[in-house]
mmCIF file of C-alpha atoms in Angstrom:
data_model
loop_
_atom_site.group_PDB
_atom_site.id
_atom_site.type_symbol
_atom_site.label_atom_id
_atom_site.label_comp_id
_atom_site.label_asym_id
_atom_site.label_seq_id
_atom_site.Cartn_x
_atom_site.Cartn_y
_atom_site.Cartn_z
ATOM 1 C CA MET N 19 0.361 0.278 -0.033
ATOM 2 C CA THR N 20 1.153 3.368 -1.164
ATOM 3 C CA SER N 21 1.551 6.227 1.920
ATOM 4 C CA LYS N 22 -0.685 8.066 -0.611
ATOM 5 C CA ASN N 23 -3.711 5.139 -0.171
ATOM 6 C CA LYS N 24 -2.399 5.036 4.129
ATOM 7 C CA LYS N 25 -2.903 7.500 4.515
ATOM 8 C CA ARG N 26 -6.002 8.054 3.263
ATOM 9 C CA LYS N 27 -7.080 5.248 5.203
ATOM 10 C CA MET N 28 -6.079 6.978 7.955
ATOM 11 C CA VAL N 29 -8.181 9.827 7.754
ATOM 12 C CA GLU N 30 -11.426 7.659 7.051
ATOM 13 C CA ALA N 31 -10.527 5.347 9.812
ATOM 14 C CA ILE N 32 -10.214 9.207 11.850
ATOM 15 C CA GLU N 33 -13.603 10.585 10.696
ATOM 16 C CA ARG N 34 -15.710 7.128 10.926
ATOM 17 C CA ARG N 35 -14.295 6.427 14.819
ATOM 18 C CA GLY N 36 -14.003 10.553 15.897
ATOM 19 C CA CYS N 37 -10.716 10.603 18.082
ATOM 20 C CA LEU N 38 -7.972 7.943 17.222
ATOM 21 C CA LEU N 39 -4.913 8.060 18.881
ATOM 22 C CA VAL N 40 -1.208 7.376 16.953
ATOM 23 C CA TYR N 41 -0.198 4.280 18.168
ATOM 24 C CA PRO N 42 -1.547 1.693 20.720
ATOM 25 C CA LEU N 43 -1.367 2.376 24.874
ATOM 26 C CA GLN N 44 0.871 -0.703 25.389
ATOM 27 C CA ASN N 45 -1.348 -3.137 23.179
ATOM 28 C CA ARG N 46 -4.546 -2.595 24.413
ATOM 29 C CA PRO N 47 -7.948 -2.820 22.333
ATOM 30 C CA GLU N 48 -9.352 0.288 23.611
ATOM 31 C CA PRO N 49 -8.354 3.686 23.514
ATOM 32 C CA ALA N 50 -8.877 2.600 19.218
ATOM 33 C CA SER N 51 -5.504 3.337 17.772
ATOM 34 C CA LEU N 52 -4.576 4.777 13.377
ATOM 35 C CA TRP N 53 -2.180 2.026 14.636
ATOM 36 C CA SER N 54 -5.066 -0.246 15.565
ATOM 37 C CA GLU N 55 -7.082 0.602 12.862
ATOM 38 C CA LEU N 56 -4.781 0.032 9.761
ATOM 39 C CA TYR N 57 -2.578 -2.560 11.702
ATOM 40 C CA PRO N 58 -5.627 -5.069 13.316
ATOM 41 C CA ARG N 59 -3.345 -8.281 13.363
ATOM 42 C CA SER N 60 0.219 -7.014 14.611
ATOM 43 C CA LYS N 61 1.765 -6.172 17.851
ATOM 44 C CA MET N 62 2.666 -3.101 17.364
ATOM 45 C CA VAL N 63 7.130 -2.749 19.478
ATOM 46 C CA TRP N 64 8.805 0.345 19.930
ATOM 47 C CA GLU N 65 11.377 -0.004 18.736
ATOM 48 C CA TRP N 66 14.315 1.911 16.323
ATOM 49 C CA ASP N 67 16.356 -0.286 16.062
ATOM 50 C CA ALA N 68 18.127 -2.025 12.410
ATOM 51 C CA ASP N 69 15.364 -4.858 12.910
ATOM 52 C CA ALA N 70 12.504 -2.586 13.903
ATOM 53 C CA ASP N 71 9.329 -3.308 12.627
ATOM 54 C CA GLY N 72 9.817 -0.388 10.201
ATOM 55 C CA ARG N 73 5.719 0.664 9.922
ATOM 56 C CA VAL N 74 6.595 2.049 13.212
ATOM 57 C CA SER N 75 8.520 4.892 12.323
ATOM 58 C CA GLU N 76 6.643 4.834 8.989
ATOM 59 C CA MET N 77 2.939 6.311 10.898
ATOM 60 C CA TRP N 78 5.397 8.372 12.782
ATOM 61 C CA ILE N 79 6.300 10.699 9.614
ATOM 62 C CA LEU N 80 2.084 9.992 8.471
ATOM 63 C CA ARG N 81 1.723 11.220 12.002
ATOM 64 C CA GLU N 82 3.749 14.532 10.487
ATOM 65 C CA GLU N 83 1.589 15.033 7.139
ATOM 66 C CA LEU N 84 -1.635 14.475 8.102
ATOM 67 C CA SER N 85 -1.533 17.041 11.261
ATOM 68 C CA ARG N 86 -0.566 19.659 8.061
ATOM 69 C CA SER N 87 -3.335 18.564 5.421
ATOM 70 C CA GLU N 88 -6.075 19.860 7.369
ATOM 71 C CA ASP N 89 -8.591 17.219 7.167
ATOM 72 C CA VAL N 90 -8.750 16.472 10.379
ATOM 73 C CA VAL N 91 -7.078 17.608 13.141
ATOM 74 C CA TYR N 92 -4.180 16.761 15.974
ATOM 75 C CA ALA N 93 -3.142 17.601 19.049
ATOM 76 C CA LYS N 94 -1.439 16.062 22.197
ATOM 77 C CA TRP N 95 -4.525 15.660 23.560
ATOM 78 C CA PHE N 96 -5.641 12.048 25.714
ATOM 79 C CA ARG N 97 -2.656 11.597 27.843
ATOM 80 C CA ASN N 98 -0.960 14.200 26.683
ATOM 81 C CA ARG N 99 -0.214 11.564 23.760
ATOM 82 C CA ALA N 100 -0.870 12.460 20.299
ATOM 83 C CA THR N 101 -5.384 12.363 19.487
ATOM 84 C CA PHE N 102 -6.276 12.820 16.126
ATOM 85 C CA PHE N 103 -10.032 14.468 15.822
ATOM 86 C CA SER N 104 -12.557 14.117 13.426
ATOM 87 C CA LYS N 105 -13.308 18.043 12.121
ATOM 88 C CA LYS N 106 -17.250 17.361 13.981
ATOM 89 C CA VAL N 107 -16.256 15.324 17.080
ATOM 90 C CA PHE N 108 -13.567 18.534 17.481
ATOM 91 C CA ILE N 109 -16.040 21.760 17.160
ATOM 92 C CA ASN N 110 -17.670 19.754 19.155
ATOM 93 C CA LEU N 111 -14.870 18.919 21.706
ATOM 94 C CA LEU N 112 -14.291 23.635 21.517
ATOM 95 C CA ALA N 113 -18.193 23.348 22.805
ATOM 96 C CA TYR N 114 -18.496 20.721 25.469
ATOM 97 C CA PHE N 115 -15.732 22.431 27.445
ATOM 98 C CA GLY N 116 -16.613 25.858 27.126
ATOM 99 C CA THR N 117 -12.863 25.661 25.024
ATOM 100 C CA SER N 118 -14.414 28.646 22.675
ATOM 101 C CA HIS N 119 -17.473 30.392 24.450
ATOM 102 C CA GLU N 120 -14.737 31.637 26.349
ATOM 103 C CA ARG N 121 -16.102 29.504 29.860
ATOM 104 C CA VAL N 122 -13.061 27.936 31.451
ATOM 105 C CA HIS N 123 -10.722 30.417 32.662
ATOM 106 C CA LEU N 124 -6.560 29.029 32.107
ATOM 107 C CA PRO N 125 -3.967 29.618 35.278
ATOM 108 C CA LYS N 126 -1.804 32.805 33.838
ATOM 109 C CA ALA N 127 1.226 31.026 32.919
ATOM 110 C CA SER N 128 -1.713 29.403 30.676
ATOM 111 C CA GLU N 129 -3.111 32.435 29.398
ATOM 112 C CA GLN N 130 0.761 34.062 28.372
ATOM 113 C CA ALA N 131 1.418 31.422 26.184
ATOM 114 C CA LEU N 132 -2.197 31.288 24.337
ATOM 115 C CA GLU N 133 -1.758 35.097 24.355
ATOM 116 C CA SER N 134 1.674 34.906 21.756
ATOM 117 C CA PHE N 135 -0.191 31.893 19.666
ATOM 118 C CA LEU N 136 -2.934 33.851 19.152
ATOM 119 C CA MET N 137 0.271 36.980 18.571
ATOM 120 C CA ASP N 138 2.124 34.431 15.874
ATOM 121 C CA SER N 139 1.390 30.756 14.076
ATOM 122 C CA PRO N 140 2.107 28.530 14.199
ATOM 123 C CA GLN N 141 5.642 28.355 16.260
ATOM 124 C CA SER N 142 7.283 25.615 17.167
ATOM 125 C CA THR N 143 8.542 24.067 21.104
ATOM 126 C CA LYS N 144 12.698 26.227 21.013
ATOM 127 C CA ILE N 145 10.837 29.296 19.917
ATOM 128 C CA ILE N 146 7.028 29.834 22.347
ATOM 129 C CA LYS N 147 9.698 29.189 24.982
ATOM 130 C CA GLU N 148 12.000 31.387 23.609
ATOM 131 C CA ASN N 149 9.505 34.064 23.300
ATOM 132 C CA LEU N 150 8.610 33.644 26.627
ATOM 133 C CA GLY N 151 11.722 33.599 28.980
ATOM 134 C CA TRP N 152 10.984 29.783 28.923
ATOM 135 C CA GLN N 153 14.467 28.859 28.726
ATOM 136 C CA GLY N 154 16.436 26.168 30.079
ATOM 137 C CA LYS N 155 15.540 22.207 31.927
ATOM 138 C CA MET N 156 15.154 24.972 35.689
ATOM 139 C CA MET N 157 11.857 26.198 33.674
ATOM 140 C CA GLU N 158 10.545 23.185 31.368
ATOM 141 C CA SER N 159 8.638 22.570 34.455
ATOM 142 C CA HIS N 160 7.238 25.800 34.975
ATOM 143 C CA TYR N 161 6.279 25.163 30.528
ATOM 144 C CA ASN N 162 4.978 21.932 30.289
ATOM 145 C CA ARG N 163 2.599 22.995 33.376
ATOM 146 C CA ALA N 164 1.601 25.521 31.436
ATOM 147 C CA MET N 165 1.687 24.118 28.589
ATOM 148 C CA LYS N 166 -1.151 21.040 29.268
ATOM 149 C CA PRO N 167 -4.267 23.204 29.775
ATOM 150 C CA LEU N 168 -3.209 24.193 26.832
ATOM 151 C CA TRP N 169 -3.433 20.571 24.814
ATOM 152 C CA ASN N 170 -6.683 19.263 27.041
ATOM 153 C CA TYR N 171 -9.121 22.090 26.347
ATOM 154 C CA LEU N 172 -7.755 21.955 23.071
ATOM 155 C CA PHE N 173 -6.534 26.330 22.602
ATOM 156 C CA ILE N 174 -4.154 25.149 20.253
ATOM 157 C CA VAL N 175 -3.066 22.198 17.836
ATOM 158 C CA GLY N 176 0.031 20.364 16.106
ATOM 159 C CA TYR N 177 1.025 21.275 13.175
ATOM 160 C CA GLY N 178 3.927 20.106 11.743
ATOM 161 C CA GLU N 179 7.472 19.268 12.264
ATOM 162 C CA VAL N 180 9.992 21.913 12.866
ATOM 163 C CA ASP N 181 13.831 21.261 12.966
ATOM 164 C CA ASP N 182 14.951 23.976 14.468
ATOM 165 C CA SER N 183 17.632 21.749 17.354
ATOM 166 C CA SER N 184 19.330 18.134 17.277
ATOM 167 C CA PHE N 185 15.800 16.516 16.977
ATOM 168 C CA PRO N 186 12.798 18.082 14.638
ATOM 169 C CA SER N 187 10.695 19.673 17.328
ATOM 170 C CA LEU N 188 7.013 20.789 16.589
ATOM 171 C CA ASN N 189 4.893 22.808 15.538
ATOM 172 C CA MET N 190 2.138 24.642 17.189
ATOM 173 C CA ALA N 191 -1.057 26.516 17.280
ATOM 174 C CA ALA N 192 -3.992 28.780 18.507
ATOM 175 C CA THR N 193 -6.857 26.051 17.397
ATOM 176 C CA GLN N 194 -8.398 30.740 16.462
ATOM 177 C CA ASN N 195 -5.594 31.307 14.166
ATOM 178 C CA LEU N 196 -4.958 27.825 12.365
ATOM 179 C CA TYR N 197 -8.497 26.255 12.460
ATOM 180 C CA GLU N 198 -10.944 30.152 12.755
ATOM 181 C CA ASP N 199 -14.313 28.737 10.253
ATOM 182 C CA LEU N 200 -14.156 25.618 13.404
ATOM 183 C CA TRP N 201 -13.936 27.605 16.199
ATOM 184 C CA LEU N 202 -16.377 30.154 14.637
ATOM 185 C CA ALA N 203 -19.046 27.029 14.199
ATOM 186 C CA SER N 204 -18.410 25.475 17.379
ATOM 187 C CA GLN N 205 -19.019 29.095 19.119
ATOM 188 C CA GLN N 206 -22.788 27.952 17.263
ATOM 189 C CA ILE N 207 -23.058 24.867 19.425
ATOM 190 C CA SER N 208 -24.275 25.445 23.241
ATOM 191 C CA GLU N 209 -22.596 22.426 25.384
ATOM 192 C CA GLU N 210 -26.058 20.569 26.282
ATOM 193 C CA GLN N 211 -26.239 19.678 22.319
ATOM 194 C CA ALA N 212 -22.793 18.872 22.511
ATOM 195 C CA GLU N 213 -22.741 16.487 24.935
ATOM 196 C CA LYS N 214 -25.146 15.028 23.283
ATOM 197 C CA PHE N 215 -23.468 14.944 19.210
ATOM 198 C CA LEU N 216 -20.772 13.429 21.488
ATOM 199 C CA LEU N 217 -22.419 11.045 23.121
ATOM 200 C CA GLU N 218 -23.796 9.449 20.715
ATOM 201 C CA HIS N 219 -20.456 9.579 18.512
ATOM 202 C CA LEU N 220 -18.184 7.764 20.570
ATOM 203 C CA GLY N 221 -20.251 6.049 23.204
ATOM 204 C CA GLU N 222 -21.006 7.272 26.734
ATOM 205 C CA LYS N 223 -18.412 4.362 27.573
ATOM 206 C CA ASN N 224 -16.388 5.617 25.306
ATOM 207 C CA LEU N 225 -12.274 5.756 27.002
ATOM 208 C CA PHE N 226 -11.897 9.507 24.588
ATOM 209 C CA MET N 227 -15.827 9.908 25.796
ATOM 210 C CA LYS N 228 -14.428 9.576 29.697
ATOM 211 C CA TYR N 229 -11.112 11.399 29.434
ATOM 212 C CA ALA N 230 -13.074 14.558 27.750
ATOM 213 C CA LYS N 231 -16.196 14.198 30.195
ATOM 214 C CA ARG N 232 -13.091 14.774 33.343
ATOM 215 C CA VAL N 233 -11.280 17.569 31.541
ATOM 216 C CA HIS N 234 -15.036 18.914 30.174
ATOM 217 C CA ASP N 235 -15.436 19.155 34.745
ATOM 218 C CA SER N 236 -11.936 19.979 35.463
ATOM 219 C CA ALA N 237 -12.833 23.492 33.718
ATOM 220 C CA ARG N 238 -14.288 24.323 36.965
ATOM 221 C CA THR N 239 -11.238 24.135 39.333
ATOM 222 C CA LEU N 240 -8.902 25.679 36.795
ATOM 223 C CA ALA N 241 -9.918 29.286 38.859
ATOM 224 C CA ASP N 242 -9.651 28.044 41.502
ATOM 225 C CA LYS N 243 -5.560 27.534 41.148
ATOM 226 C CA ARG N 244 -5.020 31.180 39.764
ATOM 227 C CA PRO N 245 -3.217 32.837 41.836
ATOM 228 C CA SER N 246 -4.613 36.318 44.230
ATOM 229 C CA ARG N 247 -4.534 38.511 42.380
#
């Protein structure tokens, strides 16, 4: 199967399932992944040496290409894992979380990072750290804490990679900028309508739906974690 055909099958699988990880978690059947969709009978072994399964590295390359395609949406979402969404599910997640309705009150550091992305997107990991003055090991945990809510509530998305360090760095963009049409569409959907859609398309027992419910419910506590002025 050619790379073009594999990418087409990946998009079809994402559209059909709504949400998919790139790789399975410890080869468990759930949550579903692109690997399990393309290679349902093959156990994935995370190795990158000369004897490794070439399909593992190929999928990583296809993941990067697909994240730039704008056919589907890519983010570090489910348990901070590489996750793809169909546009319909993504729009409804934005509405369900209240992300596009200004119902999520971010911590100050997360607000600073988001403001930088809104001013200039996409930015690589290296560039966003430089712009915010968060370079170095001492600032790594601060950076990770600031970015986590942006990923969880889908304020930002992944958009390809850039070679600006020893390893390729993820390019990140403000959802509101890169997918303005999806952002505006989500503003027309109520929280109740979004929840109904997600339950119908993902299912109440679906692990992605359960994770979305936890993210949704945790939005209420974010404001409590903001330092008093």
